[in-house]
Amino acid sequence: MLNPAMQQQRWFITGTDTEVGKTVATCAFLQAAAAAGFTTAGYKPVASGSEMTALGLRNSDALALQANSSVSLDYQQVNPCTFLQPTSPHIVSELEGRPIALETLSQGLRQLEPLADWVVVEGAGGWFTPLNATQTFADWVAQEQLPVILVVGMRLGCINHALLTAQAIRHSGLTLAGWIANDVEETGKHHQAYLATLKRMLPAPMLGEIPYLQPLEFADHGRYLTLDALLTAS
């Protein structure tokens, strides 16, 4: 049976590193949640590496989350902190003289919570990506007490990166609710062994595997995920 507590939920999507497909996985998660009957809102509070358009700075990851939310959202609701240069948020925010405060991220989340059953938040980079001189994304997630979904980029080294990230999440006092395998490159001969090891050693259920996609698209990836482990009452 479905857990009534799941009707209103917030999730944080992090990755084992940068460029492991967090946006692909977040869009798939939004699609799967919508297919399960939930209204959804994607939230990319901090994004660096954007383009100047006639409407202002726009980040491609945030635009993908906006397009895959089941409720209509303005761009600024999805991505309140947008930066031009593709580097760590704490560096580019200092260069532009626009410091990132945790309260700004929380204010954006508060605005989205009444609009959708599930608010799905995508981080930037890995778990400990700095937001300013003293605080990381992990500090904000701990402040908000968000359950975490880990995206594992399936390639050499992913087991160590996944286990370290899972350990860091648990040491932050947070719940690792599940993980998603994302095939960021064509699978090799040891791929199934990597998956088996991760399934055995990660302290959370695998929600699915997104195959290697070339060219990269965001449409209809929700079919690769199953949210049963999140939806079913314990």
Short mmCIF file of C-alpha atoms in Angstrom, two decimals:
data_model
loop_
_atom_site.label_atom_id
_atom_site.label_comp_id
_atom_site.label_asym_id
_atom_site.label_seq_id
_atom_site.Cartn_x
_atom_site.Cartn_y
_atom_site.Cartn_z
CA MET A 1 0.00 0.00 0.00
CA LEU A 2 1.04 3.58 -0.56
CA ASN A 3 2.34 5.52 2.38
CA PRO A 4 0.18 8.64 2.96
CA ALA A 5 3.28 10.46 4.22
CA MET A 6 4.67 10.23 0.69
CA GLN A 7 1.96 12.56 -0.65
CA GLN A 8 3.94 15.59 0.54
CA GLN A 9 7.66 15.02 0.16
CA ARG A 10 10.94 16.73 -0.67
CA TRP A 11 13.97 14.97 -2.10
CA PHE A 12 17.57 16.02 -2.69
CA ILE A 13 19.44 14.58 -5.67
CA THR A 14 23.21 14.48 -5.31
CA GLY A 15 25.93 12.75 -7.28
CA THR A 16 29.17 10.91 -6.73
CA ASP A 17 30.90 13.74 -8.63
CA THR A 18 30.20 16.40 -11.19
CA GLU A 19 29.17 15.22 -14.67
CA VAL A 20 27.54 11.99 -13.48
CA GLY A 21 24.10 12.77 -14.89
CA LYS A 22 22.29 14.32 -11.95
CA THR A 23 20.02 16.29 -14.28
CA VAL A 24 19.14 13.25 -16.38
CA ALA A 25 18.36 11.33 -13.18
CA THR A 26 16.41 14.23 -11.65
CA CYS A 27 14.25 14.55 -14.76
CA ALA A 28 13.67 10.79 -14.75
CA PHE A 29 12.72 10.99 -11.07
CA LEU A 30 10.26 13.82 -11.79
CA GLN A 31 8.74 11.80 -14.63
CA ALA A 32 8.43 8.64 -12.54
CA ALA A 33 6.82 10.56 -9.67
CA ALA A 34 4.31 12.16 -12.04
CA ALA A 35 3.51 8.72 -13.48
CA ALA A 36 2.86 7.55 -9.91
CA GLY A 37 0.23 10.26 -9.53
CA PHE A 38 2.14 13.04 -7.77
CA THR A 39 2.36 16.65 -8.83
CA THR A 40 6.02 17.59 -9.09
CA ALA A 41 8.28 20.64 -9.03
CA GLY A 42 11.96 20.59 -9.92
CA TYR A 43 14.30 22.91 -8.05
CA LYS A 44 17.88 23.75 -9.03
CA PRO A 45 18.65 26.42 -6.44
CA VAL A 46 22.24 27.05 -7.57
CA ALA A 47 23.51 26.69 -11.14
CA SER A 48 26.78 27.82 -12.67
CA GLY A 49 27.58 27.57 -16.35
CA SER A 50 24.71 29.47 -17.98
CA GLU A 51 24.02 31.44 -21.14
CA MET A 52 22.78 34.98 -21.52
CA THR A 53 19.47 35.07 -23.39
CA ALA A 54 16.91 37.74 -24.16
CA LEU A 55 15.20 36.72 -20.93
CA GLY A 56 18.38 36.81 -18.84
CA LEU A 57 20.78 34.11 -17.67
CA ARG A 58 19.50 30.61 -18.30
CA ASN A 59 21.05 27.31 -17.23
CA SER A 60 20.33 24.23 -19.34
CA ASP A 61 19.96 21.92 -16.32
CA ALA A 62 17.45 24.24 -14.68
CA LEU A 63 15.52 24.55 -17.95
CA ALA A 64 15.31 20.74 -18.12
CA LEU A 65 13.89 20.60 -14.58
CA GLN A 66 11.41 23.34 -15.42
CA ALA A 67 10.25 21.43 -18.51
CA ASN A 68 9.88 18.16 -16.59
CA SER A 69 7.93 19.57 -13.65
CA SER A 70 4.24 18.71 -13.78
CA VAL A 71 3.28 22.15 -12.43
CA SER A 72 3.95 25.37 -14.31
CA LEU A 73 6.88 27.28 -12.83
CA ASP A 74 8.68 30.50 -13.67
CA TYR A 75 12.39 30.11 -14.32
CA GLN A 76 13.31 32.08 -11.20
CA GLN A 77 11.26 29.68 -9.09
CA VAL A 78 13.31 26.78 -10.40
CA ASN A 79 16.71 28.49 -10.29
CA PRO A 80 17.04 31.54 -8.02
CA CYS A 81 20.88 31.60 -8.07
CA THR A 82 22.18 31.56 -11.66
CA PHE A 83 25.81 32.22 -12.58
CA LEU A 84 27.51 32.59 -15.93
CA GLN A 85 30.85 30.83 -15.53
CA PRO A 86 31.01 27.01 -15.27
CA THR A 87 32.93 26.62 -12.04
CA SER A 88 32.30 25.92 -8.36
CA PRO A 89 29.47 28.11 -7.01
CA HIS A 90 31.54 29.62 -4.21
CA ILE A 91 34.17 30.80 -6.71
CA VAL A 92 31.85 32.30 -9.32
CA SER A 93 29.59 33.92 -6.71
CA GLU A 94 32.60 35.67 -5.19
CA LEU A 95 33.83 36.80 -8.61
CA GLU A 96 30.41 38.25 -9.42
CA GLY A 97 29.92 39.78 -5.98
CA ARG A 98 26.74 37.79 -5.39
CA PRO A 99 27.23 35.67 -2.27
CA ILE A 100 25.07 32.57 -1.81
CA ALA A 101 23.20 32.44 1.49
CA LEU A 102 21.52 29.25 2.72
CA GLU A 103 18.44 31.32 3.52
CA THR A 104 18.03 32.12 -0.19
CA LEU A 105 17.88 28.41 -1.00
CA SER A 106 15.38 27.81 1.80
CA GLN A 107 13.16 30.70 0.72
CA GLY A 108 12.95 29.22 -2.77
CA LEU A 109 12.05 25.83 -1.36
CA ARG A 110 9.32 27.34 0.83
CA GLN A 111 7.78 28.92 -2.29
CA LEU A 112 7.63 25.59 -4.12
CA GLU A 113 6.34 23.39 -1.30
CA PRO A 114 2.69 24.53 -1.53
CA LEU A 115 2.67 24.08 -5.32
CA ALA A 116 3.47 20.37 -5.68
CA ASP A 117 3.24 17.06 -3.83
CA TRP A 118 6.90 16.33 -4.47
CA VAL A 119 9.64 18.95 -4.72
CA VAL A 120 12.78 17.42 -6.21
CA VAL A 121 15.94 19.41 -5.56
CA GLU A 122 19.06 18.94 -7.68
CA GLY A 123 22.38 19.90 -6.14
CA ALA A 124 25.52 21.14 -7.89
CA GLY A 125 28.62 19.02 -8.29
CA GLY A 126 29.11 16.47 -5.51
CA TRP A 127 27.97 16.23 -1.91
CA PHE A 128 30.40 18.73 -0.40
CA THR A 129 30.27 21.39 -3.13
CA PRO A 130 31.02 24.73 -1.41
CA LEU A 131 28.38 27.46 -1.61
CA ASN A 132 30.42 30.11 0.15
CA ALA A 133 33.60 30.42 2.22
CA THR A 134 32.27 28.38 5.14
CA GLN A 135 29.22 26.36 4.00
CA THR A 136 28.59 23.52 1.55
CA PHE A 137 25.48 22.14 -0.12
CA ALA A 138 25.59 19.38 2.50
CA ASP A 139 25.12 21.98 5.25
CA TRP A 140 21.93 23.21 3.63
CA VAL A 141 20.55 19.72 3.04
CA ALA A 142 21.22 18.88 6.69
CA GLN A 143 19.52 22.11 7.77
CA GLU A 144 16.45 21.20 5.71
CA GLN A 145 16.62 17.51 6.67
CA LEU A 146 16.01 16.34 3.10
CA PRO A 147 16.12 12.63 2.26
CA VAL A 148 18.81 12.03 -0.33
CA ILE A 149 18.87 10.18 -3.65
CA LEU A 150 22.39 9.40 -4.87
CA VAL A 151 23.22 9.33 -8.59
CA VAL A 152 26.14 7.01 -9.31
CA GLY A 153 27.95 7.64 -12.59
CA MET A 154 28.77 4.11 -13.71
CA ARG A 155 32.44 4.10 -14.60
CA LEU A 156 35.80 3.05 -13.17
CA GLY A 157 36.08 4.37 -9.60
CA CYS A 158 32.34 4.67 -9.04
CA ILE A 159 32.23 2.11 -6.21
CA ASN A 160 34.66 4.03 -4.02
CA HIS A 161 33.02 7.37 -4.82
CA ALA A 162 29.56 5.98 -4.09
CA LEU A 163 30.53 4.44 -0.76
CA LEU A 164 32.34 7.58 0.38
CA THR A 165 29.36 9.75 -0.53
CA ALA A 166 26.92 7.40 1.19
CA GLN A 167 29.07 7.47 4.32
CA ALA A 168 29.20 11.28 4.26
CA ILE A 169 25.42 11.51 3.87
CA ARG A 170 24.85 9.22 6.85
CA HIS A 171 27.43 11.11 8.94
CA SER A 172 25.43 14.26 8.24
CA GLY A 173 22.50 12.62 10.02
CA LEU A 174 20.50 12.25 6.82
CA THR A 175 18.67 9.39 5.16
CA LEU A 176 20.05 7.90 1.96
CA ALA A 177 16.65 6.93 0.58
CA GLY A 178 17.83 5.35 -2.65
CA TRP A 179 20.34 5.45 -5.48
CA ILE A 180 20.23 5.55 -9.26
CA ALA A 181 22.80 3.98 -11.57
CA ASN A 182 23.47 6.26 -14.54
CA ASP A 183 25.47 4.82 -17.43
CA VAL A 184 27.59 7.84 -18.35
CA GLU A 185 29.57 5.80 -20.87
CA GLU A 186 29.10 2.62 -22.83
CA THR A 187 29.07 -0.31 -20.44
CA GLY A 188 32.17 -2.50 -20.22
CA LYS A 189 32.74 -6.12 -19.35
CA HIS A 190 32.74 -5.47 -15.58
CA HIS A 191 29.57 -3.40 -15.55
CA GLN A 192 27.36 -6.07 -13.98
CA ALA A 193 30.00 -6.72 -11.31
CA TYR A 194 30.03 -3.00 -10.46
CA LEU A 195 26.24 -3.02 -10.14
CA ALA A 196 26.24 -6.15 -7.98
CA THR A 197 28.84 -4.66 -5.66
CA LEU A 198 26.95 -1.38 -5.31
CA LYS A 199 23.68 -3.21 -4.62
CA ARG A 200 25.39 -5.22 -1.92
CA MET A 201 27.32 -2.41 -0.26
CA LEU A 202 25.17 0.72 -0.54
CA PRO A 203 22.76 1.02 2.42
CA ALA A 204 19.76 1.96 0.28
CA PRO A 205 17.68 0.45 -2.53
CA MET A 206 18.58 0.87 -6.17
CA LEU A 207 15.76 2.76 -7.90
CA GLY A 208 16.84 1.93 -11.42
CA GLU A 209 19.48 2.17 -14.12
CA ILE A 210 19.45 4.81 -16.85
CA PRO A 211 21.22 3.51 -19.97
CA TYR A 212 23.95 5.33 -21.86
CA LEU A 213 22.26 7.95 -24.02
CA GLN A 214 23.88 9.54 -27.05
CA PRO A 215 22.87 12.19 -27.95
CA LEU A 216 21.73 13.21 -24.49
CA GLU A 217 18.00 13.75 -24.14
CA PHE A 218 15.66 14.17 -21.17
CA ALA A 219 12.40 12.74 -22.49
CA ASP A 220 10.69 9.63 -21.13
CA HIS A 221 13.45 8.38 -18.84
CA GLY A 222 11.07 7.83 -15.95
CA ARG A 223 10.39 4.35 -17.32
CA TYR A 224 13.87 3.31 -16.19
CA LEU A 225 13.07 3.98 -12.53
CA THR A 226 10.82 2.28 -10.03
CA LEU A 227 9.82 4.20 -6.92
CA ASP A 228 8.26 1.21 -5.12
CA ALA A 229 10.89 1.26 -2.38
CA LEU A 230 10.01 4.90 -1.66
CA LEU A 231 6.25 4.56 -1.98
CA THR A 232 5.58 1.34 -0.10
CA ALA A 233 4.93 1.59 3.61
CA SER A 234 7.48 -0.23 5.73
#
